[in-house]
Coordinates of N, CA and C in Angstrom, one line a residue:
M2 N -6.5 -26.7 -4.0 CA -6.6 -25.8 -5.1 C -5.6 -26.2 -6.2
Q3 N -4.4 -26.7 -5.8 CA -3.4 -27.0 -6.8 C -3.9 -28.1 -7.7
Q4 N -4.7 -29.1 -7.2 CA -5.2 -30.1 -8.0 C -6.2 -29.6 -9.0
T5 N -7.0 -28.6 -8.6 CA -7.9 -27.9 -9.5 C -7.2 -27.2 -10.6
I6 N -6.1 -26.6 -10.3 CA -5.2 -25.9 -11.3 C -4.8 -26.9 -12.3
L7 N -4.3 -28.0 -11.9 CA -3.8 -29.0 -12.8 C -4.9 -29.6 -13.7
Q8 N -6.0 -29.9 -13.1 CA -7.1 -30.4 -13.9 C -7.7 -29.4 -14.9
S9 N -7.6 -28.2 -14.6 CA -8.1 -27.1 -15.5 C -7.2 -26.8 -16.6
G10 N -5.9 -27.2 -16.4 CA -4.9 -26.9 -17.5 C -4.5 -25.4 -17.5
T11 N -4.7 -24.7 -16.4 CA -4.2 -23.3 -16.3 C -2.8 -23.2 -16.5
G12 N -2.0 -24.1 -15.9 CA -0.6 -24.0 -16.0 C 0.1 -25.0 -15.1
V13 N 1.4 -25.1 -15.2 CA 2.2 -25.9 -14.4 C 2.5 -25.2 -13.1
I14 N 2.3 -25.9 -12.0 CA 2.6 -25.3 -10.7 C 4.1 -25.3 -10.5
L15 N 4.6 -24.1 -10.1 CA 6.0 -23.9 -9.9 C 6.4 -24.6 -8.5
T16 N 7.6 -25.2 -8.5 CA 8.1 -25.8 -7.3 C 8.6 -24.8 -6.3
E17 N 8.9 -25.2 -5.1 CA 9.4 -24.2 -4.1 C 10.8 -23.7 -4.6
A18 N 11.6 -24.6 -5.2 CA 12.9 -24.2 -5.8 C 12.7 -23.2 -6.9
Q19 N 11.8 -23.4 -7.8 CA 11.5 -22.4 -8.8 C 11.0 -21.1 -8.3
L20 N 10.2 -21.1 -7.3 CA 9.7 -19.9 -6.7 C 10.9 -19.1 -6.1
Q21 N 11.7 -19.9 -5.4 CA 12.8 -19.2 -4.7 C 13.8 -18.7 -5.7
E22 N 14.0 -19.4 -6.8 CA 14.9 -18.8 -7.9 C 14.3 -17.6 -8.5
S23 N 13.0 -17.5 -8.7 CA 12.4 -16.3 -9.2 C 12.6 -15.2 -8.2
L24 N 12.4 -15.5 -6.9 CA 12.5 -14.4 -5.9 C 13.9 -13.9 -5.8
N25 N 14.9 -14.8 -5.9 CA 16.3 -14.5 -5.8 C 16.7 -13.6 -7.0
Q26 N 16.2 -13.9 -8.2 CA 16.5 -13.2 -9.4 C 15.9 -11.7 -9.3
T27 N 14.7 -11.6 -8.7 CA 14.1 -10.3 -8.6 C 14.8 -9.5 -7.6
L28 N 15.2 -10.1 -6.4 CA 15.9 -9.3 -5.4 C 17.3 -9.0 -5.8
G29 N 17.9 -9.8 -6.7 CA 19.2 -9.5 -7.2 C 19.4 -8.2 -7.9
Q30 N 18.3 -7.6 -8.2 CA 18.3 -6.3 -9.0 C 18.4 -5.1 -8.1
Q31 N 18.5 -5.3 -6.7 CA 18.7 -4.2 -5.8 C 19.8 -4.6 -4.8
K32 N 20.1 -3.6 -4.0 CA 21.2 -3.9 -3.0 C 20.7 -4.9 -2.0
P33 N 21.6 -5.8 -1.6 CA 21.2 -6.9 -0.6 C 21.0 -6.3 0.8
N34 N 20.1 -7.0 1.6 CA 19.8 -6.5 2.9 C 19.2 -5.1 3.0
S35 N 18.3 -4.8 2.1 CA 17.7 -3.5 2.1 C 16.2 -3.7 2.2
D36 N 15.5 -2.7 2.5 CA 14.0 -2.7 2.5 C 13.5 -3.0 1.1
V37 N 12.3 -3.6 1.0 CA 11.7 -3.8 -0.3 C 10.3 -3.2 -0.3
W38 N 10.0 -2.5 -1.4 CA 8.7 -2.0 -1.6 C 7.9 -2.9 -2.6
V39 N 6.6 -3.1 -2.3 CA 5.7 -3.9 -3.1 C 4.6 -3.0 -3.5
F40 N 4.3 -2.9 -4.9 CA 3.2 -2.1 -5.3 C 1.9 -3.0 -5.5
A41 N 0.9 -2.5 -4.8 CA -0.4 -3.2 -4.8 C -1.4 -2.5 -5.6
Y42 N -2.2 -3.2 -6.4 CA -3.2 -2.6 -7.3 C -4.5 -3.3 -7.2
G43 N -4.6 -4.5 -6.6 CA -5.8 -5.3 -6.6 C -6.1 -5.8 -5.2
S44 N -6.1 -7.1 -5.0 CA -6.5 -7.7 -3.7 C -5.5 -7.4 -2.6
L45 N -4.2 -7.1 -3.0 CA -3.3 -6.8 -1.9 C -3.6 -5.5 -1.2
I46 N -4.4 -4.7 -1.9 CA -4.9 -3.4 -1.3 C -5.8 -3.7 -0.1
W47 N -6.7 -4.6 -0.2 CA -7.6 -4.9 0.9 C -7.3 -6.2 1.7
N48 N -6.3 -6.9 1.2 CA -5.9 -8.2 1.8 C -4.4 -8.4 1.7
P49 N -3.6 -7.5 2.3 CA -2.1 -7.7 2.2 C -1.8 -8.9 3.2
I50 N -1.1 -9.8 2.7 CA -0.8 -11.0 3.4 C 0.6 -11.0 4.1
F51 N 1.2 -9.9 4.0 CA 2.6 -9.8 4.5 C 2.7 -8.7 5.6
K52 N 3.7 -8.7 6.4 CA 4.0 -7.7 7.4 C 4.7 -6.6 6.7
F53 N 4.2 -5.3 6.9 CA 4.8 -4.2 6.3 C 5.0 -3.1 7.3
A54 N 6.0 -2.3 7.0 CA 6.4 -1.2 8.0 C 5.8 0.1 7.7
E55 N 5.4 0.3 6.4 CA 4.9 1.6 5.9 C 4.1 1.4 4.7
Q56 N 3.2 2.3 4.4 CA 2.4 2.3 3.2 C 2.3 3.7 2.6
R57 N 2.3 3.8 1.3 CA 2.2 5.1 0.7 C 1.3 5.0 -0.6
I58 N 0.5 6.0 -0.8 CA -0.2 6.0 -2.1 C 0.7 6.5 -3.2
G59 N 0.6 5.8 -4.3 CA 1.5 6.2 -5.4 C 1.0 5.8 -6.7
K60 N 1.7 6.3 -7.7 CA 1.3 6.1 -9.1 C 2.4 5.5 -9.9
I61 N 2.1 4.5 -10.8 CA 3.1 4.0 -11.7 C 2.7 4.3 -13.2
Y62 N 3.6 4.4 -14.1 CA 3.4 4.7 -15.5 C 3.8 3.5 -16.3
G63 N 3.1 3.3 -17.4 CA 3.4 2.2 -18.3 C 2.6 1.0 -18.1
W64 N 1.8 1.0 -17.1 CA 0.9 -0.2 -16.7 C -0.4 0.3 -16.2
H65 N -1.4 -0.5 -16.5 CA -2.8 -0.1 -16.0 C -3.5 -1.3 -15.4
R66 N -4.4 -1.1 -14.5 CA -5.1 -2.1 -13.8 C -6.2 -2.6 -14.8
S67 N -6.3 -4.0 -14.9 CA -7.2 -4.5 -15.9 C -7.7 -5.9 -15.4
F68 N -9.0 -6.2 -15.7 CA -9.5 -7.6 -15.5 C -9.0 -8.4 -16.7
C69 N -7.8 -9.0 -16.6 CA -7.2 -9.6 -17.8 C -6.8 -11.0 -17.5
L70 N -7.2 -11.6 -16.4 CA -6.7 -13.0 -16.1 C -7.9 -13.9 -15.8
W71 N -8.0 -14.9 -16.6 CA -9.1 -15.9 -16.3 C -8.6 -16.8 -15.2
V72 N -9.6 -17.2 -14.3 CA -9.2 -18.1 -13.2 C -10.3 -19.2 -13.1
P73 N -9.9 -20.4 -13.3 CA -10.9 -21.5 -13.2 C -11.0 -22.1 -11.8
Q74 N -10.4 -21.4 -10.8 CA -10.4 -21.8 -9.4 C -10.3 -20.5 -8.6
G75 N -10.6 -20.6 -7.3 CA -10.5 -19.5 -6.5 C -11.7 -18.6 -6.6
R76 N -11.8 -17.8 -7.7 CA -13.0 -17.0 -7.9 C -13.8 -17.5 -9.1
G77 N -13.6 -18.7 -9.5 CA -14.4 -19.3 -10.6 C -14.3 -20.8 -10.6
T78 N -14.8 -21.4 -11.6 CA -14.8 -22.9 -11.7 C -14.3 -23.2 -13.2
P79 N -13.9 -24.4 -13.5 CA -13.6 -24.7 -14.9 C -14.7 -24.5 -15.8
S80 N -15.9 -24.7 -15.4 CA -17.1 -24.5 -16.3 C -17.6 -23.0 -16.3
N81 N -17.2 -22.2 -15.4 CA -17.5 -20.8 -15.4 C -16.3 -20.0 -14.8
R82 N -15.4 -19.7 -15.7 CA -14.1 -19.1 -15.2 C -14.4 -17.7 -14.7
G83 N -13.7 -17.3 -13.7 CA -13.8 -15.9 -13.2 C -12.7 -15.1 -13.8
L84 N -12.8 -13.8 -13.5 CA -11.8 -12.8 -14.0 C -11.2 -12.1 -12.8
V85 N -9.9 -11.9 -12.7 CA -9.3 -11.1 -11.7 C -8.3 -10.1 -12.3
L86 N -7.8 -9.2 -11.5 CA -7.0 -8.1 -12.0 C -5.5 -8.5 -12.2
G87 N -5.0 -7.8 -13.2 CA -3.5 -7.9 -13.4 C -3.1 -6.5 -13.9
L88 N -1.8 -6.3 -13.9 CA -1.3 -5.0 -14.5 C -0.9 -5.3 -16.0
D89 N -1.6 -4.7 -16.9 CA -1.4 -4.9 -18.3 C -0.6 -3.6 -18.8
S90 N 0.0 -3.8 -19.9 CA 0.9 -2.7 -20.4 C 0.1 -1.5 -20.9
G91 N 0.7 -0.3 -20.7 CA 0.1 0.9 -21.2 C -0.6 1.7 -20.1
G92 N -0.6 3.0 -20.2 CA -1.4 3.8 -19.3 C -0.7 4.0 -18.0
S93 N -1.5 4.2 -16.9 CA -0.9 4.4 -15.6 C -1.9 3.8 -14.6
C94 N -1.4 3.7 -13.3 CA -2.2 3.1 -12.3 C -1.8 3.6 -10.9
R95 N -2.8 4.0 -10.1 CA -2.6 4.4 -8.8 C -2.9 3.2 -7.8
G96 N -2.1 3.1 -6.8 CA -2.2 2.0 -5.9 C -1.5 2.3 -4.6
I97 N -1.2 1.3 -3.8 CA -0.5 1.4 -2.6 C 0.9 0.7 -2.7
A98 N 1.9 1.5 -2.2 CA 3.2 0.9 -2.1 C 3.5 0.5 -0.6
Y99 N 3.8 -0.7 -0.4 CA 4.1 -1.2 1.0 C 5.6 -1.4 1.1
R100 N 6.1 -0.9 2.2 CA 7.5 -1.1 2.5 C 7.7 -2.3 3.5
I101 N 8.4 -3.3 3.0 CA 8.8 -4.4 3.9 C 10.2 -4.2 4.4
A102 N 10.3 -4.2 5.7 CA 11.6 -3.9 6.4 C 12.6 -5.0 6.0
A103 N 13.9 -4.6 5.8 CA 14.9 -5.6 5.4 C 15.0 -6.8 6.3
T104 N 14.7 -6.6 7.6 CA 14.8 -7.8 8.5 C 13.6 -8.7 8.3
D105 N 12.6 -8.3 7.6 CA 11.4 -9.2 7.4 C 11.3 -9.7 6.0
V106 N 12.2 -9.3 5.1 CA 12.1 -9.7 3.7 C 12.1 -11.2 3.5
S107 N 13.1 -11.8 4.2 CA 13.3 -13.3 4.0 C 12.1 -14.1 4.4
L108 N 11.3 -13.6 5.3 CA 10.1 -14.3 5.8 C 8.8 -13.9 5.0
E109 N 8.7 -12.6 4.7 CA 7.5 -12.1 4.1 C 7.4 -12.3 2.6
L110 N 8.4 -12.1 1.9 CA 8.3 -12.2 0.4 C 8.1 -13.6 -0.1
P111 N 8.6 -14.7 0.5 CA 8.2 -16.0 0.0 C 6.7 -16.3 0.1
L112 N 6.1 -15.7 1.2 CA 4.6 -15.9 1.3 C 3.9 -15.2 0.1
L113 N 4.4 -14.0 -0.3 CA 3.8 -13.3 -1.4 C 4.1 -14.1 -2.7
W114 N 5.3 -14.6 -2.9 CA 5.6 -15.4 -4.1 C 4.7 -16.6 -4.3
R115 N 4.4 -17.3 -3.2 CA 3.6 -18.5 -3.2 C 2.2 -18.1 -3.6
R116 N 1.7 -16.9 -3.2 CA 0.4 -16.5 -3.6 C 0.3 -16.0 -5.0
E117 N 1.2 -15.3 -5.5 CA 1.1 -14.6 -6.8 C 1.8 -15.4 -7.9
M118 N 2.7 -16.2 -7.6 CA 3.6 -16.7 -8.7 C 3.4 -18.2 -8.9
V119 N 2.6 -18.9 -8.2 CA 2.5 -20.4 -8.2 C 2.2 -21.0 -9.6
V120 N 1.4 -20.3 -10.4 CA 1.1 -20.9 -11.7 C 1.6 -20.1 -12.9
G121 N 2.5 -19.1 -12.5 CA 3.1 -18.3 -13.6 C 2.3 -17.4 -14.4
C122 N 1.1 -17.0 -13.8 CA 0.3 -16.0 -14.5 C 0.8 -14.6 -14.4
Y123 N 1.7 -14.3 -13.4 CA 2.2 -13.0 -13.3 C 3.7 -13.1 -13.4
I124 N 4.3 -11.9 -13.7 CA 5.8 -11.7 -13.8 C 6.2 -10.7 -12.8
P125 N 7.1 -10.9 -11.9 CA 7.6 -9.9 -11.0 C 8.4 -8.9 -11.7
H126 N 8.1 -7.6 -11.6 CA 8.7 -6.6 -12.4 C 8.9 -5.3 -11.5
W127 N 10.1 -4.8 -11.6 CA 10.4 -3.6 -10.9 C 9.8 -2.3 -11.6
V128 N 9.1 -1.6 -10.8 CA 8.4 -0.4 -11.3 C 8.9 0.8 -10.5
K129 N 8.6 2.0 -11.0 CA 8.9 3.2 -10.2 C 7.6 3.8 -9.7
V130 N 7.4 3.9 -8.4 CA 6.2 4.5 -7.8 C 6.4 5.9 -7.4
F131 N 5.6 6.8 -8.0 CA 5.7 8.2 -7.7 C 4.7 8.6 -6.6
D132 N 5.1 9.0 -5.4 CA 4.2 9.3 -4.3 C 4.0 10.8 -4.1
G133 N 4.5 11.6 -5.1 CA 4.3 13.0 -5.0 C 5.5 13.7 -4.4
I134 N 6.3 13.0 -3.7 CA 7.5 13.5 -3.0 C 8.8 12.9 -3.6
Q135 N 8.7 11.6 -3.7 CA 9.9 10.9 -4.2 C 9.5 9.7 -5.0
Q136 N 10.5 9.1 -5.6 CA 10.3 7.9 -6.5 C 10.8 6.7 -5.8
L137 N 9.9 5.7 -5.7 CA 10.2 4.4 -5.0 C 10.3 3.3 -5.9
P138 N 11.4 2.5 -5.9 CA 11.5 1.3 -6.7 C 10.7 0.2 -6.0
A139 N 9.8 -0.4 -6.7 CA 8.9 -1.4 -6.1 C 8.7 -2.6 -7.0
I140 N 8.4 -3.7 -6.4 CA 8.0 -4.9 -7.1 C 6.5 -4.9 -7.4
A141 N 6.2 -5.1 -8.7 CA 4.8 -5.2 -9.0 C 4.6 -6.5 -9.8
F142 N 3.4 -7.2 -9.6 CA 3.2 -8.4 -10.4 C 2.3 -8.1 -11.6
V143 N 3.0 -8.1 -12.8 CA 2.4 -7.7 -14.0 C 1.9 -9.0 -14.7
I144 N 0.9 -8.9 -15.6 CA 0.3 -10.0 -16.2 C 1.3 -10.7 -17.2
N145 N 1.4 -11.9 -17.2 CA 2.2 -12.7 -18.2 C 1.3 -12.9 -19.5
R146 N 1.6 -12.1 -20.5 CA 0.7 -12.1 -21.7 C 0.9 -13.4 -22.5
Q147 N 1.9 -14.2 -22.2 CA 2.2 -15.4 -22.9 C 1.4 -16.6 -22.2
H148 N 0.9 -16.3 -21.1 CA 0.2 -17.4 -20.3 C -1.2 -17.7 -21.0
R149 N -1.6 -18.9 -21.0 CA -2.9 -19.3 -21.6 C -4.1 -18.7 -20.9
A150 N -3.9 -18.3 -19.6 CA -5.0 -17.7 -18.9 C -5.2 -16.2 -19.1
Y151 N -4.3 -15.6 -19.9 CA -4.4 -14.2 -20.2 C -5.6 -13.9 -21.0
A152 N -6.4 -13.0 -20.6 CA -7.7 -12.8 -21.3 C -7.6 -11.9 -22.5
G153 N -6.6 -11.0 -22.5 CA -6.4 -10.1 -23.6 C -7.5 -9.1 -23.7
K154 N -7.9 -8.7 -24.9 CA -9.0 -7.8 -25.1 C -10.3 -8.5 -25.3
I155 N -11.1 -8.5 -24.2 CA -12.4 -9.1 -24.3 C -13.4 -8.0 -24.2
S156 N -14.6 -8.3 -24.6 CA -15.7 -7.3 -24.7 C -16.1 -6.9 -23.2
K157 N -16.6 -5.7 -23.1 CA -17.1 -5.3 -21.8 C -18.3 -6.2 -21.3
E158 N -19.1 -6.6 -22.3 CA -20.2 -7.5 -21.9 C -19.7 -8.8 -21.3
T159 N -18.7 -9.4 -22.0 CA -18.1 -10.6 -21.5 C -17.5 -10.4 -20.1
M160 N -16.8 -9.3 -19.9 CA -16.2 -9.0 -18.6 C -17.3 -8.9 -17.5
I161 N -18.4 -8.1 -17.8 CA -19.4 -7.9 -16.8 C -20.1 -9.2 -16.5
N162 N -20.4 -10.0 -17.5 CA -21.1 -11.3 -17.3 C -20.3 -12.2 -16.4
S163 N -19.0 -12.3 -16.7 CA -18.1 -13.2 -16.0 C -18.0 -12.8 -14.5
I164 N -17.8 -11.5 -14.3 CA -17.6 -11.0 -12.9 C -18.9 -11.1 -12.1
A165 N -20.1 -11.0 -12.8 CA -21.4 -11.1 -12.1 C -21.8 -12.5 -11.8
T166 N -21.2 -13.5 -12.5 CA -21.7 -14.8 -12.4 C -20.7 -15.8 -11.8
A167 N -19.4 -15.5 -11.9 CA -18.4 -16.5 -11.5 C -18.2 -16.5 -10.0
S168 N -18.0 -17.7 -9.5 CA -17.7 -17.8 -8.0 C -16.9 -19.1 -7.8
G169 N -16.1 -19.1 -6.7 CA -15.3 -20.3 -6.4 C -15.1 -20.4 -4.9
E170 N -14.1 -21.2 -4.5 CA -13.9 -21.5 -3.1 C -13.4 -20.2 -2.3
L171 N -12.9 -19.2 -3.0 CA -12.5 -18.0 -2.3 C -13.5 -16.9 -2.3
G172 N -14.7 -17.2 -3.0 CA -15.7 -16.2 -3.1 C -16.0 -15.9 -4.5
S173 N -16.9 -14.9 -4.7 CA -17.3 -14.5 -6.0 C -16.4 -13.4 -6.6
C174 N -16.4 -13.3 -7.9 CA -15.7 -12.2 -8.6 C -16.3 -10.9 -8.3
A175 N -17.6 -10.9 -8.1 CA -18.3 -9.6 -7.8 C -17.8 -9.1 -6.4
D176 N -17.6 -9.9 -5.5 CA -17.1 -9.5 -4.2 C -15.7 -9.0 -4.3
Y177 N -14.9 -9.7 -5.1 CA -13.5 -9.3 -5.4 C -13.5 -7.9 -6.0
L178 N -14.4 -7.6 -6.9 CA -14.4 -6.3 -7.5 C -14.8 -5.2 -6.5
M179 N -15.9 -5.5 -5.7 CA -16.4 -4.5 -4.8 C -15.4 -4.3 -3.7
Q180 N -14.7 -5.3 -3.2 CA -13.7 -5.1 -2.2 C -12.5 -4.3 -2.7
T181 N -12.2 -4.5 -3.9 CA -11.1 -3.7 -4.5 C -11.5 -2.2 -4.6
V182 N -12.7 -2.0 -5.1 CA -13.2 -0.6 -5.2 C -13.3 0.1 -3.8
N183 N -13.8 -0.7 -2.8 CA -13.9 -0.1 -1.5 C -12.5 0.1 -0.9
G184 N -11.6 -0.8 -1.1 CA -10.2 -0.6 -0.6 C -9.5 0.6 -1.2
L185 N -9.7 0.8 -2.5 CA -9.2 2.0 -3.2 C -9.8 3.3 -2.7
M186 N -11.1 3.2 -2.5 CA -11.8 4.4 -2.0 C -11.4 4.8 -0.6
K187 N -11.1 3.8 0.2 CA -10.6 4.1 1.6 C -9.4 4.9 1.7
V188 N -8.5 4.7 0.7 CA -7.3 5.5 0.6 C -7.3 6.7 -0.3
G189 N -8.5 7.0 -0.8 CA -8.7 8.1 -1.6 C -8.5 8.0 -3.1
I190 N -8.5 6.7 -3.6 CA -8.3 6.5 -5.0 C -9.7 6.1 -5.6
K191 N -10.0 6.9 -6.6 CA -11.2 6.6 -7.4 C -10.8 6.2 -8.8
D192 N -11.0 4.9 -9.0 CA -10.7 4.3 -10.3 C -12.0 4.3 -11.1
R193 N -12.1 5.2 -12.1 CA -13.3 5.5 -12.8 C -13.8 4.2 -13.5
Q194 N -12.9 3.5 -14.1 CA -13.3 2.3 -14.8 C -13.8 1.2 -13.9
L195 N -13.2 1.0 -12.7 CA -13.7 0.0 -11.8 C -15.0 0.5 -11.2
L196 N -15.2 1.8 -11.0 CA -16.5 2.3 -10.5 C -17.6 2.0 -11.5
W197 N -17.3 2.3 -12.7 CA -18.3 2.0 -13.8 C -18.6 0.5 -13.9
L198 N -17.5 -0.3 -13.8 CA -17.7 -1.7 -13.8 C -18.6 -2.2 -12.7
S199 N -18.3 -1.7 -11.5 CA -19.0 -2.1 -10.3 C -20.5 -1.8 -10.4
K200 N -20.8 -0.7 -11.0 CA -22.2 -0.3 -11.2 C -22.9 -1.3 -12.2
Q201 N -22.2 -1.6 -13.3 CA -22.8 -2.5 -14.3 C -23.0 -3.9 -13.7
V202 N -22.0 -4.4 -12.9 CA -22.1 -5.7 -12.2 C -23.3 -5.7 -11.2
S203 N -23.4 -4.6 -10.4 CA -24.5 -4.5 -9.4 C -25.8 -4.5 -10.1
A204 N -25.9 -3.8 -11.2 CA -27.2 -3.8 -12.0 C -27.5 -5.2 -12.5
R205 N -26.5 -6.0 -13.0 CA -26.7 -7.3 -13.5 C -27.1 -8.2 -12.3
L206 N -26.6 -8.1 -11.2 CA -26.9 -8.9 -10.0 C -28.3 -8.6 -9.5
D207 N -28.8 -7.4 -9.7 CA -30.1 -7.0 -9.3 C -31.2 -7.5 -10.3

């Protein structure tokens, strides 16, 4: 996949040293040797790749879930780019906060960094997750608006067409959307925009 990324011109692949530096800078904003919360809003809801000790439903403010990232690999191809989710500025977002125990942070977070940060499409950002009882500081991967793969404001028709037709080695964008909707529904979150989008994509596929 890394070769595909380079050929497509999506961005420069970060080295292990650069990934570790980014991780160290992010963790440097909290007390050392402590648990870390991660806020999931997309694929991490139905496919968390790390070991976690606890999960809570919560809401963040100032960011919203959006299909705002073009991908020429994974869920698309260079000739038919797919769209995946990012956190874009404004609004609010409900998702899942996962707690990684302090003893597991050094093993689990590098896995997450390699998945989310390898081409610089996202920026690790500390957010406040409100779970109805308390406020949890958590890491969220927000969209890098300066990245060339940032989709910005695209028409709903373009979004529907891309999600309905794009597919790559990780599967189709349509499956990605449906799995996200189902994952959210399982924990009691109804995202009206994603539900509307899933209906439009299903109708296009039919």
